[in-house]
Amino acid sequence: MDFIDLKTQQAAIKPELDRRIAAVLAHGQYIMGPEVKELEERLQEYTGAKHCITVASGTEALLISLMALGIKLGDEVITTPFTFVATAEVIVLLGATPVFVDIEADTCNIDVSKIEGAITPKTKAIMPVSLYGQPADMEEINAIAARHGSIQVIEDACQSFGATYKGKKSCNLSTIGCTSFFPSKPLGCYGDGGAVFTSDDEIAQACREIRVHGQSKRYVHTRIGVGGRMDTIQCAVVLAKLERFAWEVEQRKTIGERYNALLDQAGIQRVQQRGDRTSVFAQYTVFVEEREAVQAALQKEGIPTAVHYPIPLHEQPAYQRLCQNCNTPFSASVAKRVMSVPMGADLREEDQRLIVNAIYL
Ligand SMILES: *Cc1c(COP(=O)(O)O)cnc(C)c1O
């Protein structure tokens, strides 16, 4: 059993994949070729955001977004310590300070009731993470930001492309949404890729310029930028994957809900979903005590597992110094108990039953 089965998916879309890649090899525009714009238009349509700017990775999407907002030395950005390191890394790279707010123990998303207490005059942005594929409580976060004037909200939607919140698509739930096309994400390519979404014309223009070295016209550098483009060939791969994506999102939902039912029946604790949103289950995650023993037992049955994430950022060697006053007990305790099991649109029901039984025994 694979942790994420990308082979079945590839077999299903092979003709379209071959056709798309052959087209890029034929026209030879490997950087900013026609597939880049085509993908951006398709993703705008999918999310409902006015602008999509494809970039080199999810990390680059987050970095470019913060740069477009002018985040700089001395600024503070509120986020959670229970995430992939990239979320906080980009804040630190710009000389700003991540301010860690704890998560809800059941959804593992930021606890919105604790955000207001972390706001200071230096707060410039809130960066919630839609962890495991389920959007955070974005409406409430937007409302908190609006109450405090000029605070912007960036959704780290690197795991949640395809998810919804109150009927709206993830990536289009706040001023900016950022996603990743890392191969194992719900919508992946065959290398690195990512995208920034916004409906703000000025922010979109800033992101487009920052993506190409702050260039407004050829060799005119209006601002400081990065080399942050997504390859044409990777855009072609994502275009091919879109063929089946709507079906995959539905499958993920069905499979996630089946896991929920099987685990509840077996009395095994799991990450919860709120009724006003749908998850794409980028990871399917349960809570176990004695994690190493459970992982070893599953390994024996040929079932791979993973831990997202074993060490919260406030305990990481490179980030500890930022956390003199961190009050993030749930992030610390949950990190010791989470375990992700195989998940994907092609996961078979019999394998799900096998997995749940193996955890139970
Ligand atoms: C994957 C991920 C990123 C980074 O995306 P890359 O494309 O690997 O750079 C950032 N934040 C979260 C929450 C992620 O899961």
Coordinates of C-alpha atoms and ligand atoms in Angstrom, one line a residue:
M1 CA 0.0 0.0 0.0
D2 CA 1.3 3.5 -0.8
F3 CA 0.9 6.4 1.6
I4 CA -0.3 8.4 -1.4
D5 CA -1.1 6.5 -4.6
L6 CA 0.0 8.7 -7.5
K7 CA 0.4 5.8 -9.9
T8 CA -3.3 5.0 -10.4
Q9 CA -3.9 8.7 -11.0
Q10 CA -1.1 8.8 -13.6
A11 CA -2.5 5.8 -15.4
A12 CA -6.0 7.5 -15.5
I13 CA -4.7 10.7 -17.1
K14 CA -1.8 9.4 -19.1
P15 CA -3.1 10.4 -22.6
E16 CA -3.8 14.0 -21.5
L17 CA -0.5 14.1 -19.6
D18 CA 1.5 12.9 -22.7
R19 CA -0.4 15.4 -25.0
R20 CA 0.2 18.3 -22.7
I21 CA 3.9 17.6 -22.1
A22 CA 4.5 17.0 -25.8
A23 CA 2.9 20.4 -26.6
V24 CA 5.4 22.1 -24.3
L25 CA 8.3 20.3 -25.9
A26 CA 7.0 21.2 -29.3
H27 CA 6.6 25.0 -28.7
G28 CA 9.7 25.2 -26.5
Q29 CA 8.5 28.1 -24.3
Y30 CA 9.8 26.5 -21.1
I31 CA 9.5 29.7 -19.1
M32 CA 6.2 31.6 -19.1
G33 CA 4.8 29.6 -22.0
P34 CA 1.1 29.6 -22.9
E35 CA 0.2 26.9 -20.4
V36 CA 1.1 29.3 -17.5
K37 CA -1.6 31.7 -18.5
E38 CA -4.0 28.9 -19.3
L39 CA -3.6 27.3 -15.9
E40 CA -3.9 30.7 -14.1
E41 CA -7.2 31.3 -15.9
R42 CA -8.5 27.8 -15.1
L43 CA -7.6 28.2 -11.4
Q44 CA -9.2 31.7 -11.3
E45 CA -12.4 30.2 -12.6
Y46 CA -12.2 27.3 -10.2
T47 CA -11.6 29.3 -7.0
G48 CA -13.6 32.4 -8.0
A49 CA -10.6 34.7 -7.2
K50 CA -10.1 37.4 -9.7
H51 CA -6.3 36.8 -10.0
C52 CA -4.1 33.7 -9.9
I53 CA -0.3 34.1 -10.1
T54 CA 1.5 30.8 -10.5
V55 CA 4.9 30.7 -8.7
A56 CA 7.8 28.3 -8.1
S57 CA 6.4 26.6 -4.9
G58 CA 4.0 27.0 -2.0
T59 CA 6.8 28.5 0.0
E60 CA 7.4 31.1 -2.7
A61 CA 3.7 31.9 -2.8
L62 CA 3.8 32.7 0.9
L63 CA 7.0 34.8 0.6
I64 CA 5.8 36.7 -2.4
S65 CA 2.5 37.5 -0.7
L66 CA 4.2 38.9 2.3
M67 CA 6.5 40.9 0.1
A68 CA 3.5 42.3 -1.9
L69 CA 2.0 43.4 1.4
G70 CA 5.3 45.2 2.3
I71 CA 5.9 43.1 5.4
K72 CA 9.4 44.1 6.8
L73 CA 11.7 44.2 9.7
G74 CA 9.9 44.7 13.0
D75 CA 6.5 43.7 11.7
E76 CA 4.5 40.9 13.4
V77 CA 2.5 38.2 11.6
I78 CA 0.2 36.0 13.6
T79 CA 0.2 32.3 12.7
T80 CA 0.2 28.9 14.3
P81 CA 3.2 26.8 15.4
F82 CA 1.4 23.6 14.3
T83 CA 2.2 23.7 10.6
F84 CA 4.9 23.0 8.1
V85 CA 8.0 25.2 8.8
A86 CA 7.6 27.2 5.6
T87 CA 4.6 29.2 7.1
A88 CA 6.9 30.8 9.7
E89 CA 10.1 30.6 7.7
V90 CA 9.0 33.2 5.1
I91 CA 8.0 35.6 7.9
V92 CA 11.5 35.4 9.5
L93 CA 13.2 35.7 6.1
L94 CA 11.7 39.2 5.7
G95 CA 12.9 40.2 9.2
A96 CA 9.4 40.1 10.6
T97 CA 8.4 38.1 13.7
P98 CA 5.9 35.2 13.7
V99 CA 3.6 35.4 16.7
F100 CA 2.4 31.9 17.5
V101 CA -1.3 31.5 18.5
D102 CA -2.4 28.0 19.7
I103 CA -4.6 25.6 17.8
E104 CA -8.0 24.0 18.6
A105 CA -7.2 20.5 19.9
D106 CA -9.9 18.9 17.7
T107 CA -9.4 20.5 14.3
C108 CA -5.7 21.4 14.7
N109 CA -6.5 24.8 13.1
I110 CA -5.8 28.2 14.7
D111 CA -8.0 29.0 17.7
V112 CA -9.6 32.2 16.6
S113 CA -10.7 33.1 20.1
K114 CA -7.0 33.6 20.9
I115 CA -6.0 35.8 18.0
E116 CA -7.2 39.1 19.3
G117 CA -5.1 38.7 22.4
A118 CA -2.0 38.4 20.2
I119 CA -2.6 41.6 18.2
T120 CA -0.2 44.5 18.9
P121 CA 0.4 47.8 17.1
K122 CA 3.1 45.9 15.1
T123 CA 0.7 43.3 13.7
K124 CA 0.5 43.5 10.0
A125 CA -1.0 40.2 8.9
I126 CA -2.7 37.1 10.1
M127 CA -1.6 33.9 8.3
P128 CA -4.0 31.0 9.3
V129 CA -3.2 27.6 7.9
S130 CA -6.0 25.4 6.5
L131 CA -4.4 22.3 8.0
Y132 CA -4.9 18.8 6.7
G133 CA -7.1 20.3 3.9
Q134 CA -9.8 21.9 6.1
P135 CA -10.1 25.7 6.0
A136 CA -9.6 27.6 9.3
D137 CA -12.5 29.8 10.5
M138 CA -11.8 32.4 7.9
E139 CA -14.9 34.6 8.2
E140 CA -14.1 35.2 11.9
I141 CA -10.5 35.8 11.1
N142 CA -11.4 38.3 8.5
A143 CA -13.7 40.1 10.9
I144 CA -11.0 40.3 13.6
A145 CA -8.6 41.8 11.0
A146 CA -11.2 44.3 9.9
R147 CA -11.8 45.4 13.4
H148 CA -8.2 46.3 13.8
G149 CA -7.8 48.4 10.7
S150 CA -5.0 47.6 8.3
I151 CA -4.3 43.9 9.1
Q152 CA -4.3 41.7 6.1
V153 CA -5.2 38.0 6.0
I154 CA -3.3 35.4 4.1
E155 CA -4.6 31.9 4.0
D156 CA -1.9 29.2 3.9
A157 CA -4.0 27.0 1.7
C158 CA -1.0 24.8 0.7
Q159 CA -3.0 21.7 1.8
S160 CA -6.5 22.8 1.1
F161 CA -6.9 23.5 -2.7
G162 CA -10.4 22.2 -3.5
A163 CA -11.8 22.6 0.0
T164 CA -14.7 24.9 0.8
Y165 CA -15.8 27.2 3.6
K166 CA -19.5 28.3 3.7
G167 CA -19.8 27.5 0.0
K168 CA -16.7 29.4 -1.1
K169 CA -13.5 27.9 -2.3
S170 CA -10.3 27.8 -0.2
C171 CA -7.7 30.2 -1.7
N172 CA -10.5 32.8 -2.2
L173 CA -11.5 33.2 1.5
S174 CA -9.4 36.3 2.4
T175 CA -7.2 39.1 0.8
I176 CA -4.7 36.5 -0.3
G177 CA -4.7 32.7 -0.6
C178 CA -1.6 30.6 -1.3
T179 CA -1.4 27.1 -2.4
S180 CA 1.3 24.5 -3.3
F181 CA 1.5 22.0 -6.2
F182 CA 4.1 19.8 -4.5
P183 CA 3.4 16.3 -5.9
S184 CA 1.7 14.9 -2.8
K185 CA -0.7 17.9 -2.3
P186 CA -4.3 17.4 -3.3
L187 CA -3.6 19.1 -6.6
G188 CA 0.1 18.4 -7.4
C189 CA 2.5 18.6 -10.3
Y190 CA 5.7 16.5 -11.0
G191 CA 8.1 18.9 -9.3
D192 CA 7.7 22.2 -7.4
G193 CA 4.9 24.7 -8.1
G194 CA 2.5 27.0 -6.3
A195 CA 0.1 29.8 -6.7
V196 CA -1.1 33.1 -5.1
F197 CA -4.8 34.0 -5.4
T198 CA -6.3 37.5 -4.8
S199 CA -9.1 39.7 -6.0
D200 CA -7.1 42.9 -5.2
D201 CA -5.7 44.3 -8.5
E202 CA -2.8 46.1 -6.8
I203 CA -1.7 43.1 -4.8
A204 CA -1.9 40.9 -7.9
Q205 CA 0.2 43.3 -9.9
A206 CA 2.8 43.4 -7.1
C207 CA 2.9 39.6 -7.0
R208 CA 3.4 39.4 -10.8
E209 CA 6.3 41.8 -10.6
I210 CA 7.9 40.3 -7.5
R211 CA 7.7 36.8 -9.2
V212 CA 10.1 38.1 -11.9
H213 CA 12.7 40.1 -9.9
G214 CA 10.5 43.1 -9.3
Q215 CA 10.3 43.8 -12.9
S216 CA 7.5 46.1 -14.2
K217 CA 8.9 46.2 -17.8
R218 CA 11.8 44.2 -19.2
Y219 CA 15.0 45.2 -17.3
V220 CA 13.1 47.9 -15.3
H221 CA 13.1 46.7 -11.7
T222 CA 10.5 48.8 -9.8
R223 CA 10.8 46.8 -6.6
I224 CA 12.8 44.0 -4.9
G225 CA 11.7 40.6 -6.2
V226 CA 12.7 37.0 -6.5
G227 CA 13.2 34.4 -9.2
G228 CA 9.8 32.8 -8.5
R229 CA 8.2 31.6 -11.7
M230 CA 6.6 28.2 -12.1
D231 CA 7.9 26.1 -15.1
T232 CA 5.6 25.8 -18.1
I233 CA 6.0 22.1 -18.1
Q234 CA 4.7 21.9 -14.5
C235 CA 1.7 24.1 -15.4
A236 CA 1.0 21.6 -18.2
V237 CA 1.1 18.7 -15.6
V238 CA -1.4 20.5 -13.4
L239 CA -3.6 21.2 -16.4
A240 CA -3.7 17.5 -17.2
K241 CA -4.5 16.7 -13.5
L242 CA -7.4 19.1 -13.6
E243 CA -9.2 16.6 -16.0
R244 CA -10.0 14.5 -13.0
F245 CA -9.7 16.9 -10.1
A246 CA -13.4 17.5 -9.5
W247 CA -14.0 13.7 -9.3
E248 CA -10.9 13.4 -7.0
V249 CA -12.3 16.1 -4.6
E250 CA -15.6 14.2 -4.4
Q251 CA -13.7 10.9 -3.8
R252 CA -11.6 12.4 -1.1
K253 CA -14.7 13.6 0.7
T254 CA -16.4 10.2 0.5
I255 CA -13.2 8.4 1.6
G256 CA -12.6 10.9 4.4
E257 CA -16.2 10.5 5.7
R258 CA -15.9 6.7 5.5
Y259 CA -12.7 6.9 7.6
N260 CA -14.7 9.1 10.1
A261 CA -17.4 6.5 10.4
L262 CA -15.1 3.5 10.7
L263 CA -12.9 5.2 13.3
D264 CA -15.8 6.5 15.4
Q265 CA -17.3 3.0 15.4
A266 CA -13.9 1.7 16.6
G267 CA -13.6 4.4 19.3
I268 CA -10.4 5.9 17.8
Q269 CA -9.9 9.6 18.1
R270 CA -9.5 11.6 14.9
V271 CA -9.2 15.2 13.7
Q272 CA -12.7 16.7 13.5
Q273 CA -14.4 18.7 10.7
R274 CA -16.7 21.6 11.2
G275 CA -20.1 21.5 9.5
D276 CA -19.7 24.7 7.6
R277 CA -16.7 23.6 5.6
T278 CA -15.5 20.6 3.5
S279 CA -12.0 19.2 3.8
V280 CA -10.0 17.8 0.9
F281 CA -8.2 15.6 3.4
A282 CA -4.7 16.4 2.2
Q283 CA -3.8 14.2 5.2
Y284 CA -6.1 11.9 7.1
T285 CA -5.0 12.2 10.7
V286 CA -5.9 10.3 13.9
F287 CA -4.8 10.8 17.5
V288 CA -3.0 7.9 19.1
E289 CA -1.2 7.4 22.4
E290 CA 2.0 5.2 22.1
R291 CA 2.4 6.5 18.5
E292 CA 5.6 4.6 17.8
A293 CA 4.1 1.3 18.8
V294 CA 1.0 1.9 16.6
Q295 CA 3.2 2.9 13.7
A296 CA 5.3 -0.2 14.1
A297 CA 2.2 -2.4 14.2
L298 CA 0.9 -0.8 11.0
Q299 CA 4.3 -1.1 9.3
K300 CA 4.2 -4.8 10.0
E301 CA 0.9 -5.0 8.1
G302 CA 2.5 -3.1 5.2
I303 CA 0.7 0.1 6.0
P304 CA 2.8 3.3 5.8
T305 CA 2.1 6.2 8.2
A306 CA 3.6 9.7 8.7
V307 CA 3.5 12.4 11.3
H308 CA 2.4 15.9 10.5
Y309 CA 4.1 17.3 12.5
P310 CA 6.2 15.8 15.3
I311 CA 7.7 19.1 16.6
P312 CA 5.7 22.3 16.8
L313 CA 7.6 25.3 15.5
H314 CA 7.9 27.0 18.9
E315 CA 10.1 23.9 20.0
Q316 CA 12.2 23.9 16.8
P317 CA 15.9 24.8 17.4
A318 CA 15.8 27.7 14.9
Y319 CA 12.5 29.2 16.2
Q320 CA 12.7 28.7 19.9
R321 CA 14.2 32.1 20.5
L322 CA 11.0 33.7 19.1
C323 CA 8.9 32.0 21.7
Q324 CA 9.8 33.3 25.1
N325 CA 6.1 33.9 25.9
C326 CA 4.5 31.3 23.7
N327 CA 1.3 29.9 25.2
T328 CA 0.7 27.0 22.9
P329 CA 0.0 23.9 25.0
F330 CA -2.4 22.2 22.5
S331 CA 0.2 22.5 19.7
A332 CA 2.7 20.9 22.0
S333 CA 0.5 18.0 23.1
V334 CA -1.1 17.3 19.7
A335 CA 2.3 17.0 18.1
K336 CA 3.0 14.0 20.3
R337 CA -0.3 12.2 19.3
V338 CA -1.0 12.8 15.6
M339 CA -0.5 10.1 13.0
S340 CA -1.5 10.3 9.4
V341 CA -2.6 7.2 7.5
P342 CA -2.8 6.5 3.7
M343 CA -5.2 8.9 1.9
G344 CA -6.1 9.7 -1.7
A345 CA -8.8 9.6 -4.3
D346 CA -7.9 6.1 -5.3
L347 CA -7.7 4.5 -1.8
R348 CA -9.9 1.4 -1.8
E349 CA -12.6 0.7 0.8
E350 CA -11.1 -2.6 1.7
D351 CA -7.7 -0.9 2.4
Q352 CA -9.4 1.6 4.6
R353 CA -11.0 -1.2 6.7
L354 CA -7.6 -2.9 6.9
I355 CA -6.0 0.3 8.2
V356 CA -8.7 1.0 10.8
N357 CA -8.5 -2.5 12.1
A358 CA -4.8 -2.4 12.3
I359 CA -5.0 0.8 14.5
Y360 CA -7.7 -0.8 16.7
L361 CA -5.8 -4.0 17.4
Ligands
LIG1 C1 3.5 22.1 1.6 C2 3.2 23.3 2.5 C3 3.9 24.5 2.3 C4 5.0 24.6 1.3 O1 4.8 24.3 0.0 P1 6.0 23.9 -1.0 O2 5.3 23.9 -2.3 O3 6.5 22.6 -0.5 O4 7.0 25.0 -0.9 C5 3.6 25.5 3.1 N1 2.7 25.4 4.1 C6 2.0 24.3 4.3 C7 1.0 24.2 5.4 C8 2.3 23.2 3.5 O5 1.6 22.0 3.8

